[in-house]
Amino acid sequence: MRPLIDIEHVTFSYPQENGQGIEVLHDITLQIPAGEFVAVLGHNGSGKSTIAKHMNAILLPMGGKVYFSGLDTAEEENLLPIRRQIGMVFQNPDNQIVSTIVEEDVAFALENLGIAPEKIRERVDEALRAVDMYHYRLHAPHQLSGGQKQRIAIAGVLAMHPRCIVLDEPTAMLDPKGRQEVMRVLHELHRQYHTTVVLITHFMEEAVQAERVVVMDDGKILLDDTPRAVFVQIDRLKAVGLDVPQVTELAAVLRAAGVNIPAALLTEDECVAALTAALEETDGNHTHA
Amino acid sequence: MGTILTLEHLTYTYSPDTPFEKVALDDIDLSIEAGEFVGVIGHTGSGKSTLIQHMNGLLQPTKGRVLFRGRDIWEDKKKLRQIRFAVGLVFQYPEYQLFEETVEKDIAFGPTNMGLSPDEIKGRVREAASLVGLPEALLKKSPFELSGGQKRRVAIAGVIAMRPQVLILDEPTAGLDPRGREMILRQIKEYHTKMGNTVLLVSHSMDDVARFASRVLVMNRSRVFAYDTPEAVFCRGGELREIGLSVPQMTMVADALRQRGYPLPEGIYTVEQAAQALLLLFRGGDAPC
């Protein structure tokens, strides 16, 4: 079966004043099957946002091809069908909200698509419930917290019933509570509606929760694997300006000192369990010694 | 060194006598010693930003007093301007406030307002640029040609160039990638070490606060929840979690192991500390207590 997002040998340059572009994507090939939850990591300028904007034809490749659900993004007549199926959420919630009432904001795209009013009502309510903001439907967006605003932006995308949602650092401007709210909503969408999620983030603890992690560096894909297989490569990640979760780093330090624990520890619970097991073993050895 | 900032029974109410009335600060007593590096944490709406805006007289207390080196800053309104030079405040996303034609002019804006001589201004611009790690070649450029991280450093340099006795930064790393975050934090730390000035750093990251601060101020529901050393504050992990804050990941791991009976010392919040304490356990093979 063809992947939902099929990026084949894509190169891209942003135009410069002097007419010569700087190439920011070098021959990128990436396939994302329907229903996957993928995190994309990379430092600023690594090409993450540029690749994301290729997925729904905001940018078109200069070399290579991008297909969404088999539709070539470079064909003009495919634009609308593609954008109805893939929604984008950006970093700053304040730049994405257009209305003065929450429910009107969520209805904005649906109105543009010419959907019948009673259908719009239904979909808006459903989307607001999905992000747990139904109670705020008559509020003014500027009175909401950052996390709440970002959930409204996500609801606006959800109301279109997209098959895929691409989020470009949606939690960068949020506090820890707002970040958790947004992540909870994304996992819920993925679990319940099998929505394909492409999450661009700087937060390793968010990437750890994905099914697959793609690491970009300098316009190329450096790593593409499960979170466990990616985060174990501490030195490579650090070399490209990324972090690993602290528990993963702790495991590496202890292993280097000869402690027998697994290398790929990603969460606190895993770390505590592994350390407890290792400490018990040590105690056993000492008792028998 | 003595006390540099004192807040006495400070209360601040937003929109008093309207339906939107909200007590943002409720009877705060706090004194900050000169030369401290204070990490300020608290979730959105806890009063952090309102608090720091009182420290340089951007907001006037509804009740209570703000003292700078023992003098009420509102005693003589003509002197407020001097307070704003002495207590420098870097807002969130300060790069949005850049406006001059060149980086040099932007950094010089504060010192120029102080009425310093052109030579003095020039010296201070160079000094501030070097303190935040901006190469001299950038000084003649337009701030809008710089990367996000560089712009932010220009904005910070603009405040540092006034040589404030207290430097307050409101989430200076928000929205940056891991490398950018690390660079800004290190430079702030270096600035603090070199100048010996008082620094207040508002952050959502417990890990950052734990690594850099000599004191931690925790705000909760318009009040001071704690003001103490990082060790003493992070000891109260359970309480912090109750008020919706996290503790550093390493502290959580250490707490969990301690609960299982392993004798780890209190005050663990970095990977190095955790590794050191754990290696002692592994090598000593102490029985669980």
Coordinates of C-alpha atoms in Angstrom, one line a residue:
Chain A
M1 CA 0.0 0.0 0.0
R2 CA 1.2 3.5 -0.8
P3 CA 2.2 5.6 2.3
L4 CA -0.1 8.5 3.1
I5 CA 2.8 10.9 2.8
D6 CA 5.4 10.0 0.2
I7 CA 8.4 12.3 -0.1
E8 CA 10.7 11.3 -2.8
H9 CA 14.2 12.8 -3.4
V10 CA 13.0 16.3 -2.5
T11 CA 15.4 19.2 -2.7
F12 CA 14.4 22.8 -1.8
S13 CA 16.0 26.2 -1.6
Y14 CA 14.7 29.5 -0.3
P15 CA 15.2 32.3 -2.8
Q16 CA 17.8 34.9 -1.8
E17 CA 18.1 38.5 -2.9
N18 CA 21.1 37.8 -5.1
G19 CA 19.1 35.2 -7.0
Q20 CA 21.1 32.3 -5.6
G21 CA 19.1 30.1 -3.3
I22 CA 20.5 28.4 -0.2
E23 CA 19.5 24.7 -0.4
V24 CA 17.8 23.7 2.9
L25 CA 16.6 20.2 1.9
H26 CA 19.1 17.9 0.2
D27 CA 17.5 14.9 -1.5
I28 CA 15.1 13.9 1.3
T29 CA 13.1 10.7 1.0
L30 CA 10.6 9.9 3.7
Q31 CA 7.5 7.8 3.8
I32 CA 4.8 8.1 6.5
P33 CA 2.1 5.4 6.5
A34 CA -1.5 6.3 7.4
G35 CA -2.1 6.1 11.2
E36 CA 1.4 6.7 12.3
F37 CA 2.5 9.0 15.1
V38 CA 5.9 10.5 14.0
A39 CA 8.0 13.0 15.8
V40 CA 10.5 15.1 13.9
L41 CA 13.5 16.5 15.7
G42 CA 16.3 18.8 14.6
H43 CA 17.9 22.1 15.7
N44 CA 16.7 25.4 14.3
G45 CA 17.6 25.6 10.6
S46 CA 17.8 21.8 10.2
G47 CA 14.9 21.8 7.7
K48 CA 12.1 20.4 9.8
S49 CA 9.6 23.1 9.2
T50 CA 10.5 23.2 5.5
I51 CA 9.8 19.5 5.1
A52 CA 6.5 19.9 7.1
K53 CA 5.4 22.7 4.7
H54 CA 5.9 20.3 1.8
M55 CA 3.4 17.8 3.2
N56 CA 0.4 20.0 2.4
A57 CA 1.8 21.9 -0.5
I58 CA 2.5 25.2 1.3
L59 CA 5.9 24.7 -0.3
L60 CA 6.5 22.8 -3.5
P61 CA 9.7 20.8 -4.1
M62 CA 12.3 22.2 -6.5
G63 CA 13.6 18.7 -7.2
G64 CA 11.8 15.4 -6.5
K65 CA 8.1 14.7 -5.7
V66 CA 5.7 14.9 -2.8
Y67 CA 2.5 12.8 -2.8
F68 CA -0.2 13.1 -0.2
S69 CA -2.5 10.1 -0.4
G70 CA -1.3 9.5 -3.9
L71 CA -1.9 13.1 -5.0
D72 CA 1.0 15.0 -6.5
T73 CA 1.3 18.3 -4.4
A74 CA 2.7 20.1 -7.5
E75 CA -0.5 19.7 -9.4
E76 CA -2.7 22.7 -8.9
E77 CA -6.0 20.8 -9.1
N78 CA -4.8 18.6 -6.2
L79 CA -4.4 21.5 -3.8
L80 CA -7.9 21.6 -2.4
P81 CA -8.3 17.8 -2.0
I82 CA -4.9 17.7 -0.2
R83 CA -5.6 20.6 2.1
R84 CA -9.0 19.1 3.1
Q85 CA -7.2 16.0 4.3
I86 CA -4.2 17.5 6.1
G87 CA -4.3 20.1 8.7
M88 CA -1.5 22.2 10.1
V89 CA -1.0 23.8 13.5
F90 CA 1.8 26.3 14.1
Q91 CA 3.9 27.4 17.0
N92 CA 2.1 30.6 18.1
P93 CA -1.5 30.2 19.0
D94 CA -2.1 33.9 18.7
N95 CA -1.3 33.9 15.0
Q96 CA -3.8 31.2 14.2
I97 CA -7.0 32.5 15.8
V98 CA -9.2 34.7 13.6
S99 CA -12.5 35.0 15.4
T100 CA -13.6 36.7 18.6
I101 CA -15.6 33.7 19.8
V102 CA -14.1 30.2 20.2
E103 CA -16.8 28.3 18.3
E104 CA -16.7 30.7 15.4
D105 CA -13.0 30.2 15.1
V106 CA -13.3 26.5 15.0
A107 CA -16.0 26.9 12.3
F108 CA -13.9 29.1 10.1
A109 CA -12.5 26.5 7.8
L110 CA -15.8 24.6 7.5
E111 CA -17.5 27.8 6.3
N112 CA -14.8 28.3 3.7
L113 CA -15.4 24.7 2.5
G114 CA -19.1 25.5 2.0
I115 CA -20.4 22.9 4.4
A116 CA -24.1 23.1 5.5
P117 CA -24.7 25.1 8.7
E118 CA -26.3 22.2 10.7
K119 CA -23.3 20.0 9.7
I120 CA -20.9 22.7 10.8
R121 CA -22.7 22.9 14.2
E122 CA -22.2 19.2 14.7
R123 CA -18.6 19.1 13.6
V124 CA -17.6 22.1 15.7
D125 CA -19.2 20.7 18.8
E126 CA -17.5 17.3 18.2
A127 CA -14.1 19.0 17.6
L128 CA -14.4 21.1 20.7
R129 CA -15.3 18.0 22.8
A130 CA -12.3 16.1 21.3
V131 CA -9.9 18.8 22.7
D132 CA -11.9 19.1 25.9
M133 CA -12.8 22.8 25.2
Y134 CA -16.6 22.5 24.7
H135 CA -17.3 24.4 27.8
Y136 CA -15.4 27.3 26.5
R137 CA -17.2 27.5 23.1
L138 CA -18.7 30.9 23.8
H139 CA -15.6 32.4 25.4
A140 CA -13.3 35.0 23.7
P141 CA -10.0 33.4 22.7
H142 CA -7.9 36.1 24.2
Q143 CA -9.1 35.2 27.6
L144 CA -7.8 31.7 27.3
S145 CA -4.4 30.3 28.4
G146 CA -1.8 29.4 25.8
G147 CA -2.6 25.7 26.1
Q148 CA -6.3 26.3 25.7
K149 CA -5.7 28.5 22.6
Q150 CA -3.5 25.9 21.0
R151 CA -6.3 23.3 21.6
I152 CA -8.7 25.7 19.9
A153 CA -6.3 25.8 16.9
I154 CA -6.2 22.0 16.9
A155 CA -10.0 21.8 17.1
G156 CA -10.2 24.1 14.0
V157 CA -8.1 21.6 12.1
L158 CA -10.0 18.6 13.5
A159 CA -13.4 19.9 12.5
M160 CA -12.3 19.4 8.9
H161 CA -11.9 15.7 9.7
P162 CA -8.4 15.5 8.4
R163 CA -6.6 12.2 7.9
C164 CA -3.4 13.8 9.0
I165 CA -2.4 16.6 11.3
V166 CA 1.0 18.2 11.1
L167 CA 2.1 20.3 14.1
D168 CA 5.1 22.6 14.0
E169 CA 6.4 23.0 17.5
P170 CA 2.8 23.4 18.9
T171 CA 4.0 23.4 22.5
A172 CA 7.0 25.7 22.3
M173 CA 5.2 28.7 23.7
L174 CA 3.3 26.8 26.4
D175 CA 3.9 26.1 30.1
P176 CA 4.3 22.5 31.3
K177 CA 0.6 22.1 32.0
G178 CA -0.4 23.5 28.5
R179 CA 2.2 21.1 26.9
Q180 CA 0.6 18.1 28.7
E181 CA -2.9 19.2 27.6
V182 CA -1.9 19.4 24.0
M183 CA 0.1 16.1 24.0
R184 CA -2.9 14.3 25.7
V185 CA -5.2 15.5 22.9
L186 CA -2.8 14.4 20.2
H187 CA -2.5 10.9 21.6
E188 CA -6.2 10.7 22.0
L189 CA -6.8 11.6 18.4
H190 CA -4.3 9.1 17.3
R191 CA -5.7 6.4 19.4
Q192 CA -9.4 7.0 18.8
Y193 CA -9.5 8.3 15.2
H194 CA -6.3 6.8 13.9
T195 CA -5.3 10.3 12.7
T196 CA -1.8 10.4 11.3
V197 CA 0.2 12.8 13.5
V198 CA 3.4 14.5 12.5
L199 CA 4.8 16.4 15.4
I200 CA 7.8 18.7 15.1
T201 CA 9.2 19.4 18.5
H202 CA 12.2 20.5 20.5
F203 CA 11.1 18.6 23.6
M204 CA 12.6 15.1 23.9
E205 CA 10.0 14.0 26.4
E206 CA 7.4 14.5 23.7
A207 CA 9.4 12.7 21.0
V208 CA 9.8 9.7 23.4
Q209 CA 6.0 9.3 23.2
A210 CA 5.9 8.9 19.4
E211 CA 6.0 5.6 17.5
R212 CA 8.8 6.8 15.3
V213 CA 11.4 9.5 15.5
V214 CA 13.0 11.2 12.5
V215 CA 16.0 13.3 13.3
M216 CA 17.0 16.0 10.8
D217 CA 20.3 17.8 10.5
D218 CA 21.5 20.2 7.9
G219 CA 18.7 19.4 5.4
K220 CA 19.1 15.6 5.6
I221 CA 17.6 12.8 7.6
L222 CA 20.2 11.7 10.1
L223 CA 18.2 9.0 12.0
D224 CA 14.8 7.4 11.4
D225 CA 13.8 4.7 13.9
T226 CA 11.9 4.0 17.1
P227 CA 12.4 6.4 20.0
R228 CA 14.4 3.8 21.8
A229 CA 16.8 3.1 18.9
V230 CA 17.2 6.9 18.3
F231 CA 17.8 8.1 21.9
V232 CA 20.4 5.5 22.6
Q233 CA 22.7 7.3 20.2
I234 CA 23.5 10.0 22.7
D235 CA 26.7 11.2 21.2
R236 CA 25.2 11.5 17.7
L237 CA 22.3 13.5 19.0
K238 CA 24.4 15.8 21.0
A239 CA 26.7 16.4 18.0
V240 CA 23.8 17.8 16.1
G241 CA 22.7 20.1 19.0
L242 CA 20.0 17.9 20.4
D243 CA 19.4 16.5 23.9
V244 CA 18.4 13.1 25.2
P245 CA 16.0 12.6 28.2
Q246 CA 18.0 12.9 31.4
V247 CA 17.1 9.3 32.4
T248 CA 18.7 8.1 29.2
E249 CA 21.8 10.1 29.9
L250 CA 21.9 8.7 33.5
A251 CA 21.8 5.2 32.1
A252 CA 24.7 5.9 29.8
V253 CA 26.8 7.3 32.6
L254 CA 26.1 4.4 34.9
R255 CA 26.8 1.9 32.1
A256 CA 30.1 3.6 31.3
A257 CA 31.0 3.1 35.0
G258 CA 30.3 -0.6 34.7
V259 CA 26.7 -0.8 36.1
N260 CA 24.7 -3.5 34.4
I261 CA 21.5 -1.7 33.2
P262 CA 19.8 -1.4 29.8
A263 CA 21.0 1.5 27.7
A264 CA 17.7 2.6 26.2
L265 CA 15.8 3.9 29.2
L266 CA 13.3 6.6 28.1
T267 CA 11.0 7.3 31.0
E268 CA 11.3 7.8 34.7
D269 CA 9.3 4.6 35.4
E270 CA 11.6 2.5 33.2
C271 CA 14.6 4.1 34.8
V272 CA 13.4 3.5 38.4
A273 CA 12.5 -0.1 37.5
A274 CA 15.9 -0.8 35.9
L275 CA 17.8 0.7 38.8
T276 CA 15.8 -1.2 41.4
A277 CA 16.5 -4.4 39.6
A278 CA 20.2 -3.6 39.3
L279 CA 20.5 -2.6 42.9
E280 CA 18.7 -5.7 44.1
E281 CA 21.2 -7.8 42.1
T282 CA 24.1 -5.9 43.6
D283 CA 22.7 -6.5 47.1
G284 CA 22.4 -10.2 46.3
N285 CA 26.0 -10.3 45.1
H286 CA 27.3 -8.6 48.2
T287 CA 25.3 -10.8 50.5
H288 CA 26.7 -13.9 48.9
A289 CA 30.2 -12.6 48.7
Chain B
M1 CA 26.4 42.4 50.3
G2 CA 23.0 43.0 52.0
T3 CA 19.5 43.0 50.8
I4 CA 18.9 44.6 47.3
L5 CA 15.2 44.1 46.8
T6 CA 12.5 43.9 49.5
L7 CA 8.8 43.4 49.0
E8 CA 6.6 44.3 52.0
H9 CA 3.0 43.1 52.2
L10 CA 2.8 43.5 48.5
T11 CA -0.7 43.2 47.1
Y12 CA -1.7 43.8 43.5
T13 CA -5.2 43.7 42.1
Y14 CA -6.0 43.7 38.4
S15 CA -9.1 45.7 37.2
P16 CA -10.2 46.6 40.8
D17 CA -14.0 47.3 41.2
T18 CA -14.9 45.6 38.0
P19 CA -16.3 42.1 37.3
F20 CA -12.8 41.1 36.1
E21 CA -11.2 42.0 39.5
K22 CA -8.4 39.6 40.2
V23 CA -5.9 39.5 43.0
A24 CA -2.6 38.7 41.3
L25 CA -0.4 39.1 44.3
D26 CA -1.6 38.6 47.8
D27 CA 0.4 40.0 50.7
I28 CA 3.9 39.1 49.5
D29 CA 6.9 39.4 51.8
L30 CA 10.2 38.7 50.2
S31 CA 13.8 40.0 50.4
I32 CA 16.4 39.2 47.9
E33 CA 20.1 39.4 48.8
A34 CA 22.5 41.1 46.4
G35 CA 24.4 38.7 44.2
E36 CA 21.9 35.9 44.3
F37 CA 21.0 33.9 41.2
V38 CA 17.3 33.4 41.8
G39 CA 15.2 30.9 39.7
V40 CA 11.5 31.9 39.7
I41 CA 9.0 29.2 39.0
G42 CA 5.3 28.8 39.1
H43 CA 2.7 27.9 36.6
T44 CA 0.9 30.3 34.3
G45 CA -1.3 32.6 36.4
S46 CA 0.6 32.1 39.6
G47 CA 1.7 35.8 39.7
K48 CA 5.4 35.5 38.5
S49 CA 5.1 38.1 35.8
T50 CA 3.1 40.5 37.9
L51 CA 5.7 40.1 40.6
I52 CA 8.7 40.9 38.5
Q53 CA 7.0 43.9 37.0
H54 CA 6.8 45.4 40.5
M55 CA 10.5 45.1 40.9
N56 CA 11.3 47.9 38.5
G57 CA 8.2 49.9 39.0
L58 CA 6.3 49.0 35.9
L59 CA 3.4 48.2 38.1
Q60 CA 2.5 50.1 41.3
P61 CA 1.4 48.0 44.3
T62 CA -2.2 48.2 45.2
K63 CA -1.0 47.8 48.8
G64 CA 2.4 47.4 50.4
R65 CA 5.9 48.6 49.3
V66 CA 8.7 47.7 47.0
L67 CA 12.2 48.7 48.4
F68 CA 15.3 48.9 46.4
R69 CA 18.4 49.0 48.6
G70 CA 16.1 50.0 51.5
R71 CA 14.3 52.9 49.7
D72 CA 10.7 52.7 48.7
I73 CA 10.8 53.0 44.9
W74 CA 7.5 54.9 44.8
E75 CA 8.6 57.4 47.4
D76 CA 9.9 59.9 44.8
K77 CA 8.4 59.3 41.4
K78 CA 11.1 61.4 39.7
K79 CA 13.6 58.7 40.8
L80 CA 11.6 55.8 39.2
R81 CA 13.6 56.2 36.0
Q82 CA 16.8 55.5 37.9
I83 CA 15.2 52.4 39.3
R84 CA 14.5 51.2 35.8
F85 CA 18.1 51.6 34.9
A86 CA 19.2 49.8 38.1
V87 CA 16.7 46.9 37.7
G88 CA 16.8 45.7 34.1
L89 CA 13.9 43.6 32.8
V90 CA 14.0 41.4 29.8
F91 CA 10.5 40.4 28.7
Q92 CA 9.4 37.2 27.1
Y93 CA 10.2 37.1 23.4
P94 CA 12.2 40.2 23.7
E95 CA 13.3 40.0 20.0
Y96 CA 9.9 41.4 19.1
Q97 CA 11.0 44.6 20.6
L98 CA 14.0 45.2 18.4
F99 CA 13.4 48.3 16.3
E100 CA 16.7 50.0 15.4
E101 CA 18.5 50.0 12.0
T102 CA 21.6 48.2 13.4
V103 CA 22.3 45.9 16.2
E104 CA 24.7 48.4 17.6
K105 CA 22.1 51.2 17.8
D106 CA 19.6 48.8 19.3
I107 CA 21.9 47.8 22.1
A108 CA 22.8 51.5 22.6
F109 CA 19.2 52.6 23.1
G110 CA 19.2 52.1 26.9
P111 CA 22.6 53.6 27.6
T112 CA 21.7 56.6 25.3
N113 CA 18.6 57.2 27.4
M114 CA 20.8 57.2 30.5
G115 CA 22.6 60.2 29.1
L116 CA 26.0 58.6 28.9
S117 CA 28.8 60.0 26.7
P118 CA 29.2 58.5 23.2
D119 CA 32.5 56.9 24.2
E120 CA 31.0 55.3 27.2
I121 CA 28.0 54.1 25.2
K122 CA 30.3 52.6 22.6
G123 CA 32.3 50.7 25.3
R124 CA 29.1 49.4 26.9
V125 CA 27.7 48.2 23.7
R126 CA 30.9 46.2 23.0
E127 CA 31.0 44.9 26.5
A128 CA 27.3 43.8 26.4
A129 CA 27.6 42.2 23.0
S130 CA 30.6 40.2 24.1
L131 CA 28.9 39.1 27.4
V132 CA 26.0 37.6 25.3
G133 CA 28.4 36.1 22.8
L134 CA 27.5 38.3 19.8
P135 CA 30.5 38.6 17.4
E136 CA 31.5 42.2 16.6
A137 CA 30.9 41.7 12.9
L138 CA 27.1 41.5 13.7
L139 CA 27.0 45.0 15.2
K140 CA 26.6 46.8 11.9
K141 CA 23.9 44.5 10.6
S142 CA 20.2 45.0 10.8
P143 CA 18.7 43.1 13.7
F144 CA 16.2 41.6 11.3
E145 CA 18.9 39.8 9.3
L146 CA 19.8 37.7 12.4
S147 CA 18.6 34.3 13.5
G148 CA 16.0 34.0 16.3
G149 CA 18.6 33.1 18.9
Q150 CA 20.9 35.9 17.8
K151 CA 18.0 38.4 18.0
R152 CA 17.2 37.4 21.4
R153 CA 20.8 37.9 22.5
V154 CA 20.7 41.4 21.0
A155 CA 17.6 42.1 23.1
I156 CA 19.3 40.8 26.3
A157 CA 22.5 42.8 25.5
G158 CA 20.3 45.9 25.2
V159 CA 19.4 45.6 28.9
I160 CA 22.8 44.4 30.1
A161 CA 24.4 47.5 28.5
M162 CA 22.7 49.6 31.1
R163 CA 24.7 47.6 33.7
P164 CA 21.7 47.0 35.9
Q165 CA 22.4 45.9 39.5
V166 CA 19.5 43.5 39.1
L167 CA 18.9 41.6 35.8
I168 CA 15.5 40.0 35.5
L169 CA 14.8 37.7 32.6
D170 CA 11.3 36.4 31.9
E171 CA 11.6 32.9 30.2
P172 CA 14.6 33.8 28.1
T173 CA 14.8 30.4 26.5
A174 CA 11.2 30.0 25.5
G175 CA 10.8 28.7 21.9
L176 CA 14.5 28.0 21.4
D177 CA 16.0 24.7 20.4
P178 CA 18.2 22.8 22.9
R179 CA 21.4 24.3 21.6
G180 CA 20.0 27.8 21.7
R181 CA 18.6 27.2 25.2
E182 CA 21.9 25.9 26.6
M183 CA 23.9 28.8 25.0
I184 CA 21.7 31.5 26.5
L185 CA 21.6 29.9 29.9
R186 CA 25.4 29.5 30.0
Q187 CA 25.9 33.1 29.0
I188 CA 23.5 34.3 31.7
K189 CA 25.4 32.2 34.2
E190 CA 28.7 33.6 33.0
Y191 CA 27.4 37.1 33.2
H192 CA 26.4 36.5 36.7
T193 CA 29.7 35.0 37.7
K194 CA 31.7 37.8 36.0
M195 CA 29.6 40.8 37.2
G196 CA 28.5 39.4 40.5
N197 CA 25.1 41.1 40.0
T198 CA 21.8 39.8 41.1
V199 CA 20.0 37.8 38.5
L200 CA 16.3 36.6 38.5
L201 CA 15.5 34.0 35.9
V202 CA 11.8 33.1 35.3
S203 CA 11.6 29.6 33.9
H204 CA 9.2 26.7 33.4
S205 CA 12.1 24.3 33.4
M206 CA 12.9 22.9 36.8
D207 CA 16.0 21.3 35.4
D208 CA 17.4 24.7 34.3
V209 CA 16.6 26.3 37.6
A210 CA 18.2 23.4 39.5
R211 CA 21.4 23.7 37.5
F212 CA 21.9 27.5 37.7
A213 CA 20.1 29.1 40.6
S214 CA 21.4 29.7 44.1
R215 CA 17.9 30.4 45.3
V216 CA 14.5 29.2 44.1
L217 CA 11.4 31.3 44.4
V218 CA 8.2 29.3 43.8
M219 CA 5.0 31.2 43.3
N220 CA 1.6 29.6 43.7
R221 CA -1.9 31.2 43.6
S222 CA -0.6 34.8 44.0
R223 CA 1.6 33.9 47.0
V224 CA 5.1 32.8 47.7
F225 CA 5.1 29.1 48.1
A226 CA 8.8 28.8 48.9
Y227 CA 11.9 30.9 48.7
D228 CA 14.9 28.8 49.6
T229 CA 18.0 26.9 48.3
P230 CA 17.3 24.5 45.4
E231 CA 18.0 21.5 47.8
A232 CA 15.4 22.7 50.3
V233 CA 12.8 23.5 47.6
F234 CA 13.2 20.3 45.6
C235 CA 13.0 18.2 48.8
R236 CA 9.3 19.1 48.8
G237 CA 8.7 17.2 45.6
G238 CA 5.3 15.9 46.8
E239 CA 4.0 19.4 47.6
L240 CA 5.4 20.8 44.3
R241 CA 3.5 18.2 42.4
E242 CA 0.3 19.0 44.3
I243 CA 0.4 22.6 43.1
G244 CA 0.9 21.5 39.5
L245 CA 4.7 21.8 39.3
S246 CA 7.2 19.1 38.5
V247 CA 10.5 18.5 40.1
P248 CA 13.7 17.8 38.0
Q249 CA 13.6 14.3 36.5
M250 CA 16.6 13.2 38.5
T251 CA 14.9 14.3 41.7
M252 CA 11.9 12.1 40.8
V253 CA 14.1 9.1 40.1
A254 CA 16.0 9.6 43.4
D255 CA 12.7 10.1 45.3
A256 CA 11.3 6.9 43.9
L257 CA 14.4 4.9 44.8
R258 CA 14.4 6.3 48.3
Q259 CA 10.8 5.2 48.7
R260 CA 11.9 1.7 47.8
G261 CA 14.3 1.8 50.7
Y262 CA 17.6 2.8 49.0
P263 CA 19.5 5.3 51.0
L264 CA 20.1 8.1 48.5
P265 CA 20.9 11.6 49.8
E266 CA 18.5 14.5 49.5
G267 CA 19.2 17.3 47.0
I268 CA 19.8 15.3 43.8
Y269 CA 18.7 17.2 40.7
T270 CA 21.3 16.8 38.0
V271 CA 22.5 13.7 36.1
E272 CA 26.0 14.1 37.6
Q273 CA 24.6 14.1 41.2
A274 CA 22.4 11.1 40.6
A275 CA 25.1 9.1 38.9
Q276 CA 27.6 9.9 41.8
A277 CA 25.1 8.9 44.5
L278 CA 24.0 5.7 42.6
L279 CA 27.6 4.6 42.0
L280 CA 28.2 4.8 45.7
L281 CA 25.3 2.5 46.2
F282 CA 26.3 0.1 43.5
R283 CA 29.9 0.0 44.7
G284 CA 29.1 0.0 48.4
G285 CA 26.3 -2.5 48.0
D286 CA 24.5 -1.1 51.0
A287 CA 21.5 -3.1 52.0
P288 CA 18.2 -1.3 51.7
C289 CA 17.4 0.6 55.0

